[in-house]
Amino acid sequence: MDGLGSQLLSIKELSPTILSSFFENLTRSKAEGFGSAPQVLKNQTAALIFLEPSTRTRVSFEIAAHKLGGQTVLIQKEGTSLEKGETILDTFQTLHAMGCNYFVYRATDSSIHDVAKHFGDKIVLINAGDGVNEHPTQALIDGFTIWERFPDFKNIKVSILGDLARSRVARSDIRLLNMFGITPYISGPTELLKSFSEEKVQLCTSIDAAVQDADVVMMLRIQKERNAAQSFSYTEKDYLNQFGLTEQRLKLAKPNAMVMHPGPFNRGIEIESSVADGPQSSILDQVANGVWVRSELFKNFASRNK
Ligand code: CP
């Protein structure tokens, strides 16, 4: 991926040209399979620093690093010196001194920018989610999963629905789609919407209008763990009926529209179980693409660190 430095903090660092070339290489890598994957991380250790819970992101980075011959170490707050008050920068410096050159970092805040400034190009640094700000590798996954069905994203309607206020995935996805000239349709409960200043979106007051004739319907998780002030009082059933993706509501979209969710999802709240598991669901394709995307990223960074 020409144009990628030693860090990926925001999807904004990439361009349509870089992204298209990344998706094309990814398509080739997937076709070749992991059997012939170059062992570009041999003798390299990737530190996965996850200060928030994760299954998909953490495990897919771990599997990707192993497929490329690398080792991984997992650092969480519990059981490490972070719990004793060590600063995050000191933790990074400690791991770097032990020979870790690749870092994947998820945190509740945007401290990744301080880390990036401190280390510059001495380490590879990948943002695995910084608070409510960005989740660039999830955008690569979501973008690639859409691209596989709709190459070049030509003439598609993409709807992103639900808890937009607290979704870092939504912001990164919208930024990526905007780069390709797509203005996503957004909708959700008023309490969970926010105004996007930098990004281009089409706000729909009704969920049904957003879903109408969509090619892609992306649902977002209600993030109850973040910013309780933005919570609300709907029952689960009310939320599903008013704002969730039910079988009935999905009929408004184009036939065979893609159903997406970055996960983890709340069954029966933002998405009806039968839709999440149904024939139009691409949710597990997104998960599977997570390993491919993260492996391709590691390969790109490794080629810059020879
Ligand atoms: N989509 C996503 O970031 O999932 P995890 O929280 O399981 O990593």
mmCIF file with all atom_site columns, C-alpha atoms in Angstrom, residues 27-143:
data_model
loop_
_atom_site.group_PDB
_atom_site.id
_atom_site.type_symbol
_atom_site.label_atom_id
_atom_site.label_alt_id
_atom_site.label_comp_id
_atom_site.label_asym_id
_atom_site.label_entity_id
_atom_site.label_seq_id
_atom_site.pdbx_PDB_ins_code
_atom_site.Cartn_x
_atom_site.Cartn_y
_atom_site.Cartn_z
_atom_site.occupancy
_atom_site.B_iso_or_equiv
_atom_site.pdbx_formal_charge
_atom_site.auth_seq_id
_atom_site.auth_comp_id
_atom_site.auth_asym_id
_atom_site.auth_atom_id
_atom_site.pdbx_PDB_model_num
ATOM 1   C CA . THR A 1 27  ? -8.329  -9.910  -3.257 1.00 0.00 ? 27  THR A CA 1
ATOM 2   C CA . ARG A 1 28  ? -5.176  -11.586 -4.648 1.00 0.00 ? 28  ARG A CA 1
ATOM 3   C CA . SER A 1 29  ? -3.966  -12.632 -1.191 1.00 0.00 ? 29  SER A CA 1
ATOM 4   C CA . LYS A 1 30  ? -7.347  -14.164 -0.388 1.00 0.00 ? 30  LYS A CA 1
ATOM 5   C CA . ALA A 1 31  ? -7.326  -16.102 -3.670 1.00 0.00 ? 31  ALA A CA 1
ATOM 6   C CA . GLU A 1 32  ? -3.812  -17.425 -2.918 1.00 0.00 ? 32  GLU A CA 1
ATOM 7   C CA . GLY A 1 33  ? -4.698  -18.410 0.652  1.00 0.00 ? 33  GLY A CA 1
ATOM 8   C CA . PHE A 1 34  ? -2.545  -18.406 3.754  1.00 0.00 ? 34  PHE A CA 1
ATOM 9   C CA . GLY A 1 35  ? -0.641  -21.554 2.679  1.00 0.00 ? 35  GLY A CA 1
ATOM 10  C CA . SER A 1 36  ? 1.758   -19.410 0.675  1.00 0.00 ? 36  SER A CA 1
ATOM 11  C CA . ALA A 1 37  ? 1.708   -16.374 2.979  1.00 0.00 ? 37  ALA A CA 1
ATOM 12  C CA . PRO A 1 38  ? 5.160   -14.739 3.171  1.00 0.00 ? 38  PRO A CA 1
ATOM 13  C CA . GLN A 1 39  ? 6.696   -15.061 6.642  1.00 0.00 ? 39  GLN A CA 1
ATOM 14  C CA . VAL A 1 40  ? 7.365   -11.334 6.830  1.00 0.00 ? 40  VAL A CA 1
ATOM 15  C CA . LEU A 1 41  ? 6.974   -11.172 10.619 1.00 0.00 ? 41  LEU A CA 1
ATOM 16  C CA . LYS A 1 42  ? 9.504   -13.929 11.359 1.00 0.00 ? 42  LYS A CA 1
ATOM 17  C CA . ASN A 1 43  ? 11.502  -12.960 14.486 1.00 0.00 ? 43  ASN A CA 1
ATOM 18  C CA . GLN A 1 44  ? 9.137   -10.021 15.042 1.00 0.00 ? 44  GLN A CA 1
ATOM 19  C CA . THR A 1 45  ? 6.881   -9.468  18.021 1.00 0.00 ? 45  THR A CA 1
ATOM 20  C CA . ALA A 1 46  ? 3.635   -7.559  17.857 1.00 0.00 ? 46  ALA A CA 1
ATOM 21  C CA . ALA A 1 47  ? 2.353   -6.148  21.150 1.00 0.00 ? 47  ALA A CA 1
ATOM 22  C CA . LEU A 1 48  ? -1.429  -6.079  21.307 1.00 0.00 ? 48  LEU A CA 1
ATOM 23  C CA . ILE A 1 49  ? -2.292  -3.468  23.916 1.00 0.00 ? 49  ILE A CA 1
ATOM 24  C CA . PHE A 1 50  ? -6.017  -3.683  24.551 1.00 0.00 ? 50  PHE A CA 1
ATOM 25  C CA . LEU A 1 51  ? -7.321  -1.470  27.339 1.00 0.00 ? 51  LEU A CA 1
ATOM 26  C CA . GLU A 1 52  ? -10.921 -2.119  26.264 1.00 0.00 ? 52  GLU A CA 1
ATOM 27  C CA . PRO A 1 53  ? -12.636 -5.467  25.645 1.00 0.00 ? 53  PRO A CA 1
ATOM 28  C CA . SER A 1 54  ? -12.323 -7.031  22.199 1.00 0.00 ? 54  SER A CA 1
ATOM 29  C CA . THR A 1 55  ? -12.816 -10.363 20.495 1.00 0.00 ? 55  THR A CA 1
ATOM 30  C CA . ARG A 1 56  ? -12.730 -9.698  16.753 1.00 0.00 ? 56  ARG A CA 1
ATOM 31  C CA . THR A 1 57  ? -10.024 -7.061  16.531 1.00 0.00 ? 57  THR A CA 1
ATOM 32  C CA . ARG A 1 58  ? -7.639  -8.584  19.055 1.00 0.00 ? 58  ARG A CA 1
ATOM 33  C CA . VAL A 1 59  ? -7.939  -12.178 17.889 1.00 0.00 ? 59  VAL A CA 1
ATOM 34  C CA . SER A 1 60  ? -7.790  -11.354 14.184 1.00 0.00 ? 60  SER A CA 1
ATOM 35  C CA . PHE A 1 61  ? -4.604  -9.309  14.647 1.00 0.00 ? 61  PHE A CA 1
ATOM 36  C CA . GLU A 1 62  ? -3.205  -12.210 16.660 1.00 0.00 ? 62  GLU A CA 1
ATOM 37  C CA . ILE A 1 63  ? -4.090  -14.812 14.015 1.00 0.00 ? 63  ILE A CA 1
ATOM 38  C CA . ALA A 1 64  ? -2.814  -12.557 11.217 1.00 0.00 ? 64  ALA A CA 1
ATOM 39  C CA . ALA A 1 65  ? 0.557   -12.029 12.941 1.00 0.00 ? 65  ALA A CA 1
ATOM 40  C CA . HIS A 1 66  ? 0.944   -15.781 13.525 1.00 0.00 ? 66  HIS A CA 1
ATOM 41  C CA . LYS A 1 67  ? 0.067   -16.605 9.903  1.00 0.00 ? 67  LYS A CA 1
ATOM 42  C CA . LEU A 1 68  ? 2.944   -14.321 8.863  1.00 0.00 ? 68  LEU A CA 1
ATOM 43  C CA . GLY A 1 69  ? 5.415   -16.031 11.193 1.00 0.00 ? 69  GLY A CA 1
ATOM 44  C CA . GLY A 1 70  ? 5.326   -13.418 13.979 1.00 0.00 ? 70  GLY A CA 1
ATOM 45  C CA . GLN A 1 71  ? 4.819   -13.651 17.721 1.00 0.00 ? 71  GLN A CA 1
ATOM 46  C CA . THR A 1 72  ? 2.311   -11.682 19.757 1.00 0.00 ? 72  THR A CA 1
ATOM 47  C CA . VAL A 1 73  ? 2.083   -10.541 23.354 1.00 0.00 ? 73  VAL A CA 1
ATOM 48  C CA . LEU A 1 74  ? -1.175  -9.343  24.853 1.00 0.00 ? 74  LEU A CA 1
ATOM 49  C CA . ILE A 1 75  ? -1.230  -6.455  27.314 1.00 0.00 ? 75  ILE A CA 1
ATOM 50  C CA . GLN A 1 76  ? -4.433  -5.598  29.129 1.00 0.00 ? 76  GLN A CA 1
ATOM 51  C CA . LYS A 1 77  ? -4.843  -3.336  32.096 1.00 0.00 ? 77  LYS A CA 1
ATOM 52  C CA . GLU A 1 78  ? -5.540  -6.167  34.490 1.00 0.00 ? 78  GLU A CA 1
ATOM 53  C CA . GLY A 1 79  ? -2.426  -7.997  35.599 1.00 0.00 ? 79  GLY A CA 1
ATOM 54  C CA . THR A 1 80  ? 0.087   -5.549  34.136 1.00 0.00 ? 80  THR A CA 1
ATOM 55  C CA . SER A 1 81  ? 2.016   -2.608  35.549 1.00 0.00 ? 81  SER A CA 1
ATOM 56  C CA . LEU A 1 82  ? -0.630  -0.287  34.111 1.00 0.00 ? 82  LEU A CA 1
ATOM 57  C CA . GLU A 1 83  ? -2.668  -1.386  37.101 1.00 0.00 ? 83  GLU A CA 1
ATOM 58  C CA . LYS A 1 84  ? 0.146   -0.146  39.354 1.00 0.00 ? 84  LYS A CA 1
ATOM 59  C CA . GLY A 1 85  ? 0.081   3.289   37.766 1.00 0.00 ? 85  GLY A CA 1
ATOM 60  C CA . GLU A 1 86  ? 2.679   2.906   34.994 1.00 0.00 ? 86  GLU A CA 1
ATOM 61  C CA . THR A 1 87  ? 1.932   5.370   32.216 1.00 0.00 ? 87  THR A CA 1
ATOM 62  C CA . ILE A 1 88  ? 0.940   4.090   28.800 1.00 0.00 ? 88  ILE A CA 1
ATOM 63  C CA . LEU A 1 89  ? 4.038   5.677   27.271 1.00 0.00 ? 89  LEU A CA 1
ATOM 64  C CA . ASP A 1 90  ? 6.268   3.860   29.769 1.00 0.00 ? 90  ASP A CA 1
ATOM 65  C CA . THR A 1 91  ? 4.495   0.600   28.932 1.00 0.00 ? 91  THR A CA 1
ATOM 66  C CA . PHE A 1 92  ? 5.177   1.171   25.206 1.00 0.00 ? 92  PHE A CA 1
ATOM 67  C CA . GLN A 1 93  ? 8.833   2.032   25.940 1.00 0.00 ? 93  GLN A CA 1
ATOM 68  C CA . THR A 1 94  ? 9.226   -1.074  28.087 1.00 0.00 ? 94  THR A CA 1
ATOM 69  C CA . LEU A 1 95  ? 7.818   -3.356  25.393 1.00 0.00 ? 95  LEU A CA 1
ATOM 70  C CA . HIS A 1 96  ? 9.905   -1.637  22.715 1.00 0.00 ? 96  HIS A CA 1
ATOM 71  C CA . ALA A 1 97  ? 13.038  -2.212  24.806 1.00 0.00 ? 97  ALA A CA 1
ATOM 72  C CA . MET A 1 98  ? 12.126  -5.916  24.856 1.00 0.00 ? 98  MET A CA 1
ATOM 73  C CA . GLY A 1 99  ? 12.135  -5.974  21.056 1.00 0.00 ? 99  GLY A CA 1
ATOM 74  C CA . CYS A 1 100 ? 8.496   -5.303  20.166 1.00 0.00 ? 100 CYS A CA 1
ATOM 75  C CA . ASN A 1 101 ? 8.378   -3.208  17.001 1.00 0.00 ? 101 ASN A CA 1
ATOM 76  C CA . TYR A 1 102 ? 4.718   -3.667  16.060 1.00 0.00 ? 102 TYR A CA 1
ATOM 77  C CA . PHE A 1 103 ? 2.004   -2.242  18.282 1.00 0.00 ? 103 PHE A CA 1
ATOM 78  C CA . VAL A 1 104 ? -1.759  -2.579  17.988 1.00 0.00 ? 104 VAL A CA 1
ATOM 79  C CA . TYR A 1 105 ? -3.442  -0.265  20.477 1.00 0.00 ? 105 TYR A CA 1
ATOM 80  C CA . ARG A 1 106 ? -7.040  0.043   21.695 1.00 0.00 ? 106 ARG A CA 1
ATOM 81  C CA . ALA A 1 107 ? -7.946  2.517   24.430 1.00 0.00 ? 107 ALA A CA 1
ATOM 82  C CA . THR A 1 108 ? -10.856 4.466   25.839 1.00 0.00 ? 108 THR A CA 1
ATOM 83  C CA . ASP A 1 109 ? -9.148  7.710   24.830 1.00 0.00 ? 109 ASP A CA 1
ATOM 84  C CA . SER A 1 110 ? -6.994  9.089   21.993 1.00 0.00 ? 110 SER A CA 1
ATOM 85  C CA . SER A 1 111 ? -3.639  8.669   23.777 1.00 0.00 ? 111 SER A CA 1
ATOM 86  C CA . ILE A 1 112 ? -2.457  6.844   20.646 1.00 0.00 ? 112 ILE A CA 1
ATOM 87  C CA . HIS A 1 113 ? -1.625  10.276  19.213 1.00 0.00 ? 113 HIS A CA 1
ATOM 88  C CA . ASP A 1 114 ? 0.834   10.970  22.064 1.00 0.00 ? 114 ASP A CA 1
ATOM 89  C CA . VAL A 1 115 ? 2.406   7.554   21.492 1.00 0.00 ? 115 VAL A CA 1
ATOM 90  C CA . ALA A 1 116 ? 2.688   8.253   17.763 1.00 0.00 ? 116 ALA A CA 1
ATOM 91  C CA . LYS A 1 117 ? 4.329   11.604  18.382 1.00 0.00 ? 117 LYS A CA 1
ATOM 92  C CA . HIS A 1 118 ? 6.791   10.112  20.845 1.00 0.00 ? 118 HIS A CA 1
ATOM 93  C CA . PHE A 1 119 ? 7.951   7.186   18.703 1.00 0.00 ? 119 PHE A CA 1
ATOM 94  C CA . GLY A 1 120 ? 7.607   8.590   15.187 1.00 0.00 ? 120 GLY A CA 1
ATOM 95  C CA . ASP A 1 121 ? 8.660   5.932   12.676 1.00 0.00 ? 121 ASP A CA 1
ATOM 96  C CA . LYS A 1 122 ? 10.603  3.885   15.257 1.00 0.00 ? 122 LYS A CA 1
ATOM 97  C CA . ILE A 1 123 ? 7.621   1.553   15.663 1.00 0.00 ? 123 ILE A CA 1
ATOM 98  C CA . VAL A 1 124 ? 4.675   0.354   13.623 1.00 0.00 ? 124 VAL A CA 1
ATOM 99  C CA . LEU A 1 125 ? 1.569   1.657   15.361 1.00 0.00 ? 125 LEU A CA 1
ATOM 100 C CA . ILE A 1 126 ? -1.975  0.626   14.458 1.00 0.00 ? 126 ILE A CA 1
ATOM 101 C CA . ASN A 1 127 ? -5.119  2.134   15.948 1.00 0.00 ? 127 ASN A CA 1
ATOM 102 C CA . ALA A 1 128 ? -7.468  -0.648  17.058 1.00 0.00 ? 128 ALA A CA 1
ATOM 103 C CA . GLY A 1 129 ? -10.038 1.873   18.332 1.00 0.00 ? 129 GLY A CA 1
ATOM 104 C CA . ASP A 1 130 ? -9.464  5.118   20.245 1.00 0.00 ? 130 ASP A CA 1
ATOM 105 C CA . GLY A 1 131 ? -12.515 5.944   22.318 1.00 0.00 ? 131 GLY A CA 1
ATOM 106 C CA . VAL A 1 132 ? -15.369 7.239   20.188 1.00 0.00 ? 132 VAL A CA 1
ATOM 107 C CA . ASN A 1 133 ? -12.977 8.669   17.622 1.00 0.00 ? 133 ASN A CA 1
ATOM 108 C CA . GLU A 1 134 ? -11.848 6.120   15.008 1.00 0.00 ? 134 GLU A CA 1
ATOM 109 C CA . HIS A 1 135 ? -11.484 2.420   14.222 1.00 0.00 ? 135 HIS A CA 1
ATOM 110 C CA . PRO A 1 136 ? -9.643  2.540   10.893 1.00 0.00 ? 136 PRO A CA 1
ATOM 111 C CA . THR A 1 137 ? -9.006  -1.180  10.450 1.00 0.00 ? 137 THR A CA 1
ATOM 112 C CA . GLN A 1 138 ? -12.725 -1.909  10.924 1.00 0.00 ? 138 GLN A CA 1
ATOM 113 C CA . ALA A 1 139 ? -13.383 0.606   8.134  1.00 0.00 ? 139 ALA A CA 1
ATOM 114 C CA . LEU A 1 140 ? -10.913 -1.293  5.935  1.00 0.00 ? 140 LEU A CA 1
ATOM 115 C CA . ILE A 1 141 ? -12.832 -4.496  6.692  1.00 0.00 ? 141 ILE A CA 1
ATOM 116 C CA . ASP A 1 142 ? -16.241 -2.961  6.081  1.00 0.00 ? 142 ASP A CA 1
ATOM 117 C CA . GLY A 1 143 ? -15.052 -1.153  2.960  1.00 0.00 ? 143 GLY A CA 1
#
